[in-house]
């Protein structure tokens, strides 16, 4: 259960969230001062609380929330740090399936308007998605 190839880190709500490339189905939370592991979230699969290709972590609209981009399942999962630490049965606050074509490198929540992603898309390098995950448009050739 130790880190072998951490690829994404995010400080959210005073907690360090870590995504490990060799265990792309698990998010680990650490105390950034002591280094103590506080919680582990996720497992391999396709249901709520499961990942097959977790690729990016990014902040949610609230200071204690984060999202996980799963490029294999073509979706983002909303998580709350307090819920992650409180319950082993927690499976996330929301799953949003992403429509359209392309492959993502990173994604960010764009206020209440939805999400913006970098990646490779047929007609651009930035893609915008509605809060429902519906593809809206690309920018840049």
PDB file of C-alpha atoms in Angstrom:
ATOM      1  CA  UNK A   1       0.000   0.000   0.000  1.00  0.00           C
ATOM      2  CA  UNK A   2       3.007   2.291  -0.246  1.00  0.00           C
ATOM      3  CA  UNK A   3       3.592   4.797  -3.020  1.00  0.00           C
ATOM      4  CA  UNK A   4       5.612   3.490  -5.938  1.00  0.00           C
ATOM      5  CA  UNK A   5       5.190   6.050  -8.741  1.00  0.00           C
ATOM      6  CA  UNK A   6       3.188   9.090  -7.585  1.00  0.00           C
ATOM      7  CA  UNK A   7       2.116  11.173 -10.578  1.00  0.00           C
ATOM      8  CA  UNK A   8      -0.411  13.715  -9.281  1.00  0.00           C
ATOM      9  CA  UNK A   9      -0.648  15.500  -5.948  1.00  0.00           C
ATOM     10  CA  UNK A  10      -3.185  18.028  -4.753  1.00  0.00           C
ATOM     11  CA  UNK A  11      -3.459  19.893  -1.464  1.00  0.00           C
ATOM     12  CA  UNK A  12      -7.163  20.203  -0.706  1.00  0.00           C
ATOM     13  CA  UNK A  13      -8.771  21.103   2.597  1.00  0.00           C
ATOM     14  CA  UNK A  14      -5.452  20.794   4.440  1.00  0.00           C
ATOM     15  CA  UNK A  15      -5.048  17.217   3.178  1.00  0.00           C
ATOM     16  CA  UNK A  16      -2.632  15.929   0.557  1.00  0.00           C
ATOM     17  CA  UNK A  17      -4.320  13.747  -2.102  1.00  0.00           C
ATOM     18  CA  UNK A  18      -1.961  11.520  -4.111  1.00  0.00           C
ATOM     19  CA  UNK A  19      -2.547   9.540  -7.292  1.00  0.00           C
ATOM     20  CA  UNK A  20      -0.009   6.779  -8.004  1.00  0.00           C
ATOM     21  CA  UNK A  21       0.626   5.622 -11.600  1.00  0.00           C
ATOM     22  CA  UNK A  22       1.216   2.018 -10.524  1.00  0.00           C
ATOM     23  CA  UNK A  23      -2.057   1.910  -8.581  1.00  0.00           C
ATOM     24  CA  UNK A  24      -4.285   4.017 -10.828  1.00  0.00           C
ATOM     25  CA  UNK A  25      -7.400   2.866  -9.055  1.00  0.00           C
ATOM     26  CA  UNK A  26      -6.492   4.243  -5.618  1.00  0.00           C
ATOM     27  CA  UNK A  27      -6.356   7.775  -4.201  1.00  0.00           C
ATOM     28  CA  UNK A  28      -4.403   8.133  -0.971  1.00  0.00           C
ATOM     29  CA  UNK A  29      -4.832  10.978   1.527  1.00  0.00           C
ATOM     30  CA  UNK A  30      -1.959  12.101   3.740  1.00  0.00           C
ATOM     31  CA  UNK A  31      -1.405  14.626   6.487  1.00  0.00           C
ATOM     32  CA  UNK A  32       1.002  17.080   4.800  1.00  0.00           C
ATOM     33  CA  UNK A  33       2.798  17.839   8.087  1.00  0.00           C
ATOM     34  CA  UNK A  34       3.325  14.379   9.587  1.00  0.00           C
ATOM     35  CA  UNK A  35       3.147  12.284   6.411  1.00  0.00           C
ATOM     36  CA  UNK A  36       0.644   9.935   8.077  1.00  0.00           C
ATOM     37  CA  UNK A  37      -1.765   8.201   5.711  1.00  0.00           C
ATOM     38  CA  UNK A  38      -5.287   9.302   6.613  1.00  0.00           C
ATOM     39  CA  UNK A  39      -7.392   7.361   4.119  1.00  0.00           C
ATOM     40  CA  UNK A  40      -7.323   5.292   0.956  1.00  0.00           C
ATOM     41  CA  UNK A  41     -10.107   5.540  -1.595  1.00  0.00           C
ATOM     42  CA  UNK A  42     -11.015   3.493  -4.631  1.00  0.00           C
ATOM     43  CA  UNK A  43     -10.483   0.108  -6.152  1.00  0.00           C
ATOM     44  CA  UNK A  44     -10.245  -1.366  -9.625  1.00  0.00           C
ATOM     45  CA  UNK A  45     -13.574  -1.570 -11.435  1.00  0.00           C
ATOM     46  CA  UNK A  46     -16.239   0.407 -13.259  1.00  0.00           C
ATOM     47  CA  UNK A  47     -18.769   1.273 -10.566  1.00  0.00           C
ATOM     48  CA  UNK A  48     -19.005   4.123  -8.071  1.00  0.00           C
ATOM     49  CA  UNK A  49     -15.760   4.463  -6.119  1.00  0.00           C
ATOM     50  CA  UNK A  50     -13.891   2.442  -8.747  1.00  0.00           C
ATOM     51  CA  UNK A  51     -11.345   3.410 -11.394  1.00  0.00           C
ATOM     52  CA  UNK A  52      -9.520   1.760 -14.279  1.00  0.00           C
ATOM     53  CA  UNK A  53      -7.450   4.704 -15.511  1.00  0.00           C
ATOM     54  CA  UNK A  54      -7.383   7.504 -12.951  1.00  0.00           C
ATOM     55  CA  UNK A  55      -5.151  10.107 -14.566  1.00  0.00           C
ATOM     56  CA  UNK A  56      -5.610  13.521 -12.973  1.00  0.00           C
ATOM     57  CA  UNK A  57      -6.735  15.164  -9.727  1.00  0.00           C
ATOM     58  CA  UNK A  58      -8.192  18.656  -9.664  1.00  0.00           C
ATOM     59  CA  UNK A  59      -9.956  20.997  -7.277  1.00  0.00           C
ATOM     60  CA  UNK A  60     -13.705  21.221  -7.015  1.00  0.00           C
ATOM     61  CA  UNK A  61     -15.693  24.396  -6.477  1.00  0.00           C
ATOM     62  CA  UNK A  62     -15.661  24.014  -2.694  1.00  0.00           C
ATOM     63  CA  UNK A  63     -12.386  24.217  -0.723  1.00  0.00           C
ATOM     64  CA  UNK A  64     -12.655  20.630   0.568  1.00  0.00           C
ATOM     65  CA  UNK A  65     -13.622  18.920  -2.696  1.00  0.00           C
ATOM     66  CA  UNK A  66     -11.666  17.371  -5.546  1.00  0.00           C
ATOM     67  CA  UNK A  67     -12.321  15.530  -8.785  1.00  0.00           C
ATOM     68  CA  UNK A  68     -10.637  12.464 -10.281  1.00  0.00           C
ATOM     69  CA  UNK A  69     -10.370  12.196 -14.068  1.00  0.00           C
ATOM     70  CA  UNK A  70     -10.531   8.568 -15.227  1.00  0.00           C
ATOM     71  CA  UNK A  71      -9.455   8.517 -18.878  1.00  0.00           C
ATOM     72  CA  UNK A  72     -10.321   4.840 -19.376  1.00  0.00           C
ATOM     73  CA  UNK A  73     -13.870   5.144 -18.048  1.00  0.00           C
ATOM     74  CA  UNK A  74     -14.284   8.595 -19.688  1.00  0.00           C
ATOM     75  CA  UNK A  75     -15.650  10.208 -16.541  1.00  0.00           C
ATOM     76  CA  UNK A  76     -14.882  12.412 -13.573  1.00  0.00           C
ATOM     77  CA  UNK A  77     -15.704  11.561  -9.958  1.00  0.00           C
ATOM     78  CA  UNK A  78     -16.385  14.219  -7.308  1.00  0.00           C
ATOM     79  CA  UNK A  79     -14.990  13.559  -3.840  1.00  0.00           C
ATOM     80  CA  UNK A  80     -15.100  15.407  -0.521  1.00  0.00           C
ATOM     81  CA  UNK A  81     -12.099  15.139   1.794  1.00  0.00           C
ATOM     82  CA  UNK A  82     -14.248  14.912   4.939  1.00  0.00           C
ATOM     83  CA  UNK A  83     -16.319  12.052   3.490  1.00  0.00           C
ATOM     84  CA  UNK A  84     -13.177  10.228   2.347  1.00  0.00           C
ATOM     85  CA  UNK A  85     -11.782  10.346   5.864  1.00  0.00           C
ATOM     86  CA  UNK A  86     -15.053   9.477   7.624  1.00  0.00           C
ATOM     87  CA  UNK A  87     -16.333   6.355   5.869  1.00  0.00           C
ATOM     88  CA  UNK A  88     -14.843   3.344   4.142  1.00  0.00           C
ATOM     89  CA  UNK A  89     -18.203   2.816   2.402  1.00  0.00           C
ATOM     90  CA  UNK A  90     -18.112   6.256   0.738  1.00  0.00           C
ATOM     91  CA  UNK A  91     -18.207   5.973  -3.073  1.00  0.00           C
ATOM     92  CA  UNK A  92     -18.034   9.621  -4.103  1.00  0.00           C
ATOM     93  CA  UNK A  93     -20.443  12.516  -4.394  1.00  0.00           C
ATOM     94  CA  UNK A  94     -21.016  12.384  -8.154  1.00  0.00           C
ATOM     95  CA  UNK A  95     -20.001  10.562 -11.314  1.00  0.00           C
ATOM     96  CA  UNK A  96     -20.076  12.592 -14.520  1.00  0.00           C
ATOM     97  CA  UNK A  97     -19.699  10.725 -17.818  1.00  0.00           C
ATOM     98  CA  UNK A  98     -17.821  12.724 -20.472  1.00  0.00           C
ATOM     99  CA  UNK A  99     -19.151  12.722 -24.027  1.00  0.00           C
ATOM    100  CA  UNK A 100     -17.355  13.452 -27.283  1.00  0.00           C
ATOM    101  CA  UNK A 101     -14.091  12.341 -28.769  1.00  0.00           C
ATOM    102  CA  UNK A 102     -10.503  12.885 -27.782  1.00  0.00           C
ATOM    103  CA  UNK A 103      -7.985  11.992 -25.138  1.00  0.00           C
ATOM    104  CA  UNK A 104      -7.432  14.090 -22.046  1.00  0.00           C
ATOM    105  CA  UNK A 105      -4.209  15.170 -20.379  1.00  0.00           C
ATOM    106  CA  UNK A 106      -5.675  17.261 -17.579  1.00  0.00           C
ATOM    107  CA  UNK A 107      -8.997  18.746 -16.556  1.00  0.00           C
ATOM    108  CA  UNK A 108     -10.228  21.571 -14.344  1.00  0.00           C
ATOM    109  CA  UNK A 109     -13.620  22.571 -13.032  1.00  0.00           C
ATOM    110  CA  UNK A 110     -14.688  25.808 -14.672  1.00  0.00           C
ATOM    111  CA  UNK A 111     -16.919  27.330 -11.986  1.00  0.00           C
ATOM    112  CA  UNK A 112     -20.558  26.395 -12.459  1.00  0.00           C
ATOM    113  CA  UNK A 113     -20.113  26.314 -16.261  1.00  0.00           C
ATOM    114  CA  UNK A 114     -18.619  22.811 -16.247  1.00  0.00           C
ATOM    115  CA  UNK A 115     -15.137  21.574 -17.085  1.00  0.00           C
ATOM    116  CA  UNK A 116     -12.212  22.509 -19.325  1.00  0.00           C
ATOM    117  CA  UNK A 117      -9.705  19.886 -20.473  1.00  0.00           C
ATOM    118  CA  UNK A 118      -6.365  19.873 -22.233  1.00  0.00           C
ATOM    119  CA  UNK A 119      -5.611  17.020 -24.571  1.00  0.00           C
ATOM    120  CA  UNK A 120      -5.799  15.890 -28.161  1.00  0.00           C
ATOM    121  CA  UNK A 121      -9.125  16.506 -29.867  1.00  0.00           C
ATOM    122  CA  UNK A 122      -9.992  16.459 -33.569  1.00  0.00           C
ATOM    123  CA  UNK A 123     -10.557  20.200 -33.812  1.00  0.00           C
ATOM    124  CA  UNK A 124      -8.536  21.682 -30.961  1.00  0.00           C
ATOM    125  CA  UNK A 125      -6.345  21.317 -27.911  1.00  0.00           C
ATOM    126  CA  UNK A 126      -8.758  22.610 -25.252  1.00  0.00           C
ATOM    127  CA  UNK A 127     -12.221  21.144 -24.804  1.00  0.00           C
ATOM    128  CA  UNK A 128     -15.133  22.552 -22.831  1.00  0.00           C
ATOM    129  CA  UNK A 129     -17.773  20.340 -21.192  1.00  0.00           C
ATOM    130  CA  UNK A 130     -21.101  21.192 -19.577  1.00  0.00           C
ATOM    131  CA  UNK A 131     -21.627  20.294 -15.879  1.00  0.00           C
ATOM    132  CA  UNK A 132     -23.451  17.188 -17.159  1.00  0.00           C
ATOM    133  CA  UNK A 133     -20.320  16.058 -19.034  1.00  0.00           C
ATOM    134  CA  UNK A 134     -21.743  16.915 -22.470  1.00  0.00           C
ATOM    135  CA  UNK A 135     -19.054  18.050 -24.905  1.00  0.00           C
ATOM    136  CA  UNK A 136     -19.566  21.707 -25.908  1.00  0.00           C
ATOM    137  CA  UNK A 137     -16.658  22.911 -28.041  1.00  0.00           C
ATOM    138  CA  UNK A 138     -12.895  22.932 -28.646  1.00  0.00           C
ATOM    139  CA  UNK A 139     -10.451  25.825 -28.887  1.00  0.00           C
ATOM    140  CA  UNK A 140      -7.106  26.019 -30.710  1.00  0.00           C
ATOM    141  CA  UNK A 141      -5.896  23.994 -33.656  1.00  0.00           C
TER     142      UNK A 141
END
